[in-house]
Amino acid sequence: MTNIVLATANAHKAEEMRAVLEPLGIHLLARPDDVAEVDETESTLEGNALLKAHALARATGTPAIADDTGLFVDALDGAPGVYSARYAGEGASYDDNVEKLLGELRGVARPARGARFRTVIAVAYPTGEDFWVEGVLEGSVAEQRRGTSGFGYDPVFIPDEAPERTLAELSAAEKNQLSHRGRALRFVANRLAK
Ligand code: IMP
């Protein structure tokens, strides 16, 4: 069993990460309460994921794993992208962000509603070494919310591989099977097994 400390305090993300990694022999330790969260000050997903993983590896003396995710929408020239968490402003809720996205896309027809989720997962070691991997999920933005599972933009994201449903209408296992995060996590597990 490999032990890695997890940078995110987001319970939804942590649950998805554990569900994929634990069966592959990678045990995720919770971030100690006395280690402060790091601000995402970089302009790329990989920059932010590396920043968070290195800060935690340094603070704990243990290998650390961090994820940064963005939703990139064609009709919005790739927005909200790296700024997906604060699309509707600092401290915005999931619902605020979804509302803003649906508003920006009002009147935009299907082909231009194309979008992708990108997740970058970085692993950093106390020695300063690191690596990162990326998982992508292609799809489109629905015209209204559907479904109650998952989190964030899931109720309005229709994956190309399950075109009848939004991510929020998939079970947790189905989402992990095809999602950006599930893919990136399986790449991480492969790298750690080498
Ligand atoms: P961050 O990686 O926490 O910065 O996430 C950026 C934004 O994307 C947040 O608003 C998240 O809620 C959203 N997000 C991250 N991962 C997912 C996902 O798997 N599905 C839907 N929204 C997500």
Tab-separated table of C-alpha atoms and ligand atoms in Angstrom:
chain	number	residue	atom	x	y	z
A	1	MET	CA	0.000	0.000	0.000
A	2	THR	CA	1.380	3.446	-0.967
A	3	ASN	CA	0.451	6.335	1.367
A	4	ILE	CA	-0.108	9.785	-0.163
A	5	VAL	CA	-1.496	12.867	1.550
A	6	LEU	CA	-4.358	14.543	-0.309
A	7	ALA	CA	-4.309	18.310	-0.864
A	8	THR	CA	-8.017	18.830	-1.446
A	9	ALA	CA	-10.489	19.385	1.372
A	10	ASN	CA	-13.366	19.056	-1.148
A	11	ALA	CA	-15.314	15.996	0.065
A	12	HIS	CA	-16.773	15.213	-3.388
A	13	LYS	CA	-13.358	15.188	-5.047
A	14	ALA	CA	-11.804	13.223	-2.173
A	15	GLU	CA	-14.521	10.574	-2.436
A	16	GLU	CA	-14.014	10.193	-6.207
A	17	MET	CA	-10.254	9.974	-5.733
A	18	ARG	CA	-10.494	7.351	-2.985
A	19	ALA	CA	-12.975	5.242	-4.966
A	20	VAL	CA	-10.499	4.925	-7.861
A	21	LEU	CA	-7.160	4.810	-6.006
A	22	GLU	CA	-7.838	2.628	-2.933
A	23	PRO	CA	-8.661	-0.507	-4.998
A	24	LEU	CA	-5.384	0.098	-6.857
A	25	GLY	CA	-3.401	-0.007	-3.591
A	26	ILE	CA	-2.970	3.748	-3.040
A	27	HIS	CA	-4.149	5.002	0.341
A	28	LEU	CA	-5.036	8.712	0.605
A	29	LEU	CA	-4.339	10.441	3.930
A	30	ALA	CA	-6.381	13.512	4.846
A	31	ARG	CA	-4.579	16.872	4.829
A	32	PRO	CA	-3.591	17.697	8.424
A	33	ASP	CA	-5.786	20.492	9.855
A	34	ASP	CA	-2.775	22.612	10.786
A	35	VAL	CA	-1.561	22.841	7.161
A	36	ALA	CA	-3.178	25.841	5.440
A	37	GLU	CA	-4.810	25.519	2.006
A	38	VAL	CA	-2.766	27.067	-0.799
A	39	ASP	CA	-4.270	29.801	-3.014
A	40	GLU	CA	-4.514	28.885	-6.693
A	41	THR	CA	-2.387	31.737	-8.027
A	42	GLU	CA	-1.113	30.147	-11.267
A	43	SER	CA	-2.713	30.639	-14.697
A	44	THR	CA	-2.700	26.951	-15.686
A	45	LEU	CA	-4.218	23.816	-14.161
A	46	GLU	CA	-0.817	22.122	-13.984
A	47	GLY	CA	0.713	25.194	-12.341
A	48	ASN	CA	-1.934	25.168	-9.608
A	49	ALA	CA	-1.869	21.389	-9.077
A	50	LEU	CA	1.936	21.400	-8.739
A	51	LEU	CA	1.821	24.404	-6.395
A	52	LYS	CA	-0.626	22.637	-4.052
A	53	ALA	CA	1.153	19.258	-4.150
A	54	HIS	CA	4.613	20.759	-3.448
A	55	ALA	CA	3.353	22.922	-0.583
A	56	LEU	CA	1.772	19.902	1.091
A	57	ALA	CA	4.743	17.570	0.499
A	58	ARG	CA	7.054	20.195	2.029
A	59	ALA	CA	4.770	20.793	5.014
A	60	THR	CA	4.175	17.108	5.823
A	61	GLY	CA	7.360	15.364	4.665
A	62	THR	CA	5.076	12.853	2.874
A	63	PRO	CA	4.341	12.421	-0.871
A	64	ALA	CA	1.327	14.596	-1.743
A	65	ILE	CA	-1.330	14.578	-4.458
A	66	ALA	CA	-3.358	17.568	-5.712
A	67	ASP	CA	-5.969	18.044	-8.431
A	68	ASP	CA	-7.021	21.114	-10.393
A	69	THR	CA	-9.960	20.997	-12.776
A	70	GLY	CA	-11.531	23.347	-15.277
A	71	LEU	CA	-14.479	23.372	-17.671
A	72	PHE	CA	-13.522	24.777	-21.103
A	73	VAL	CA	-16.466	25.846	-23.299
A	74	ASP	CA	-16.006	26.379	-27.057
A	75	ALA	CA	-18.564	29.190	-27.445
A	76	LEU	CA	-16.888	31.076	-24.571
A	77	ASP	CA	-13.353	30.796	-26.005
A	78	GLY	CA	-12.421	28.268	-23.331
A	79	ALA	CA	-13.997	30.059	-20.332
A	80	PRO	CA	-14.479	29.477	-17.436
A	81	GLY	CA	-11.338	27.289	-17.721
A	82	VAL	CA	-8.820	27.698	-14.918
A	83	TYR	CA	-11.250	30.097	-13.217
A	84	SER	CA	-14.170	27.603	-13.081
A	85	ALA	CA	-14.411	27.684	-9.259
A	86	ARG	CA	-14.916	31.478	-9.146
A	87	TYR	CA	-16.736	31.988	-12.466
A	88	ALA	CA	-19.608	33.887	-10.820
A	89	GLY	CA	-17.200	35.710	-8.470
A	90	GLU	CA	-15.122	35.025	-5.341
A	91	GLY	CA	-16.981	32.670	-3.005
A	92	ALA	CA	-19.505	31.669	-5.702
A	93	SER	CA	-21.549	28.509	-5.009
A	94	TYR	CA	-21.848	25.626	-7.494
A	95	ASP	CA	-25.344	26.881	-8.251
A	96	ASP	CA	-24.168	30.477	-8.895
A	97	ASN	CA	-21.555	29.202	-11.362
A	98	VAL	CA	-24.011	26.960	-13.205
A	99	GLU	CA	-26.531	29.827	-13.389
A	100	LYS	CA	-23.921	32.145	-14.884
A	101	LEU	CA	-22.845	29.488	-17.413
A	102	LEU	CA	-26.435	28.829	-18.552
A	103	GLY	CA	-26.975	32.588	-18.858
A	104	GLU	CA	-23.841	33.108	-20.970
A	105	LEU	CA	-24.946	30.273	-23.288
A	106	ARG	CA	-28.580	31.346	-23.624
A	107	GLY	CA	-29.498	31.267	-27.330
A	108	VAL	CA	-26.311	29.377	-28.262
A	109	ALA	CA	-27.186	26.273	-30.322
A	110	ARG	CA	-25.820	22.754	-29.880
A	111	PRO	CA	-22.541	22.521	-31.836
A	112	ALA	CA	-21.171	25.650	-30.160
A	113	ARG	CA	-22.143	24.274	-26.720
A	114	GLY	CA	-19.238	21.812	-27.050
A	115	ALA	CA	-17.028	21.705	-23.944
A	116	ARG	CA	-14.487	19.610	-22.106
A	117	PHE	CA	-13.459	18.999	-18.532
A	118	ARG	CA	-9.729	18.860	-17.940
A	119	THR	CA	-8.291	17.544	-14.671
A	120	VAL	CA	-4.607	17.782	-13.903
A	121	ILE	CA	-3.354	15.679	-11.001
A	122	ALA	CA	0.106	16.402	-9.625
A	123	VAL	CA	2.163	14.249	-7.269
A	124	ALA	CA	5.081	15.851	-5.410
A	125	TYR	CA	7.680	14.313	-3.092
A	126	PRO	CA	9.467	15.843	-0.085
A	127	THR	CA	12.661	15.618	-2.180
A	128	GLY	CA	11.199	18.200	-4.598
A	129	GLU	CA	10.591	15.677	-7.398
A	130	ASP	CA	7.166	15.680	-9.066
A	131	PHE	CA	5.059	14.544	-12.009
A	132	TRP	CA	1.643	15.411	-13.361
A	133	VAL	CA	-0.947	13.774	-15.600
A	134	GLU	CA	-4.073	14.993	-17.342
A	135	GLY	CA	-7.517	13.478	-17.946
A	136	VAL	CA	-9.995	14.967	-20.425
A	137	LEU	CA	-13.733	14.414	-20.882
A	138	GLU	CA	-15.356	15.717	-24.084
A	139	GLY	CA	-19.020	16.719	-24.101
A	140	SER	CA	-21.402	19.660	-24.251
A	141	VAL	CA	-23.295	22.011	-21.965
A	142	ALA	CA	-27.011	21.141	-21.513
A	143	GLU	CA	-29.679	23.850	-21.763
A	144	GLN	CA	-30.931	23.135	-18.250
A	145	ARG	CA	-29.882	21.249	-15.131
A	146	ARG	CA	-30.645	17.533	-14.900
A	147	GLY	CA	-29.755	15.039	-12.149
A	148	THR	CA	-28.745	15.225	-8.511
A	149	SER	CA	-25.542	13.223	-8.096
A	150	GLY	CA	-21.979	14.526	-8.354
A	151	PHE	CA	-21.141	18.196	-7.812
A	152	GLY	CA	-20.127	21.451	-9.493
A	153	TYR	CA	-21.075	21.646	-13.168
A	154	ASP	CA	-22.186	17.962	-13.332
A	155	PRO	CA	-25.940	18.767	-13.740
A	156	VAL	CA	-25.264	20.666	-17.004
A	157	PHE	CA	-22.477	18.571	-18.566
A	158	ILE	CA	-23.450	15.914	-21.143
A	159	PRO	CA	-20.520	13.581	-21.900
A	160	ASP	CA	-20.180	12.476	-25.542
A	161	GLU	CA	-19.842	8.894	-24.284
A	162	ALA	CA	-23.248	8.947	-22.506
A	163	PRO	CA	-25.155	11.465	-24.635
A	164	GLU	CA	-28.576	10.793	-23.088
A	165	ARG	CA	-27.528	11.857	-19.593
A	166	THR	CA	-25.740	14.605	-17.709
A	167	LEU	CA	-22.896	13.644	-15.363
A	168	ALA	CA	-25.306	14.251	-12.466
A	169	GLU	CA	-27.566	11.492	-13.836
A	170	LEU	CA	-24.749	8.907	-13.728
A	171	SER	CA	-23.936	6.779	-10.685
A	172	ALA	CA	-20.663	7.543	-8.918
A	173	ALA	CA	-19.115	4.414	-10.464
A	174	GLU	CA	-20.295	5.349	-13.965
A	175	LYS	CA	-18.890	8.868	-13.606
A	176	ASN	CA	-15.496	7.581	-12.402
A	177	GLN	CA	-15.368	5.133	-15.307
A	178	LEU	CA	-15.434	7.855	-17.958
A	179	SER	CA	-14.671	11.146	-16.206
A	180	HIS	CA	-11.693	13.470	-16.578
A	181	ARG	CA	-10.773	12.794	-12.906
A	182	GLY	CA	-11.209	9.004	-13.178
A	183	ARG	CA	-8.922	8.949	-16.227
A	184	ALA	CA	-6.275	11.128	-14.623
A	185	LEU	CA	-6.372	8.970	-11.466
A	186	ARG	CA	-5.779	5.773	-13.436
A	187	PHE	CA	-2.773	7.433	-15.132
A	188	VAL	CA	-1.459	8.379	-11.663
A	189	ALA	CA	-1.879	4.821	-10.414
A	190	ASN	CA	0.081	3.525	-13.437
A	191	ARG	CA	2.899	5.969	-12.801
A	192	LEU	CA	3.059	5.102	-9.094
A	193	ALA	CA	3.172	1.389	-9.894
A	194	LYS	CA	6.354	1.802	-12.012
B	1	IMP	P1	-11.162	23.140	-8.686
B	1	IMP	O1	-10.343	22.025	-9.251
B	1	IMP	O2	-11.588	22.828	-7.290
B	1	IMP	O3	-10.505	24.460	-8.842
B	1	IMP	O4	-12.516	23.101	-9.500
B	1	IMP	C1	-12.915	24.094	-10.398
B	1	IMP	C2	-14.410	24.136	-10.547
B	1	IMP	O5	-14.841	23.068	-11.367
B	1	IMP	C3	-15.199	24.062	-9.249
B	1	IMP	O6	-16.289	24.964	-9.352
B	1	IMP	C4	-15.702	22.665	-9.224
B	1	IMP	O7	-16.951	22.576	-8.619
B	1	IMP	C5	-15.818	22.316	-10.695
B	1	IMP	N1	-15.514	20.907	-10.865
B	1	IMP	C6	-14.348	20.281	-10.558
B	1	IMP	N2	-14.451	18.970	-10.834
B	1	IMP	C7	-15.709	18.778	-11.325
B	1	IMP	C8	-16.416	17.627	-11.762
B	1	IMP	O8	-15.923	16.489	-11.750
B	1	IMP	N3	-17.677	17.841	-12.188
B	1	IMP	C9	-18.260	19.070	-12.204
B	1	IMP	N4	-17.657	20.159	-11.788
B	1	IMP	C10	-16.382	20.015	-11.351
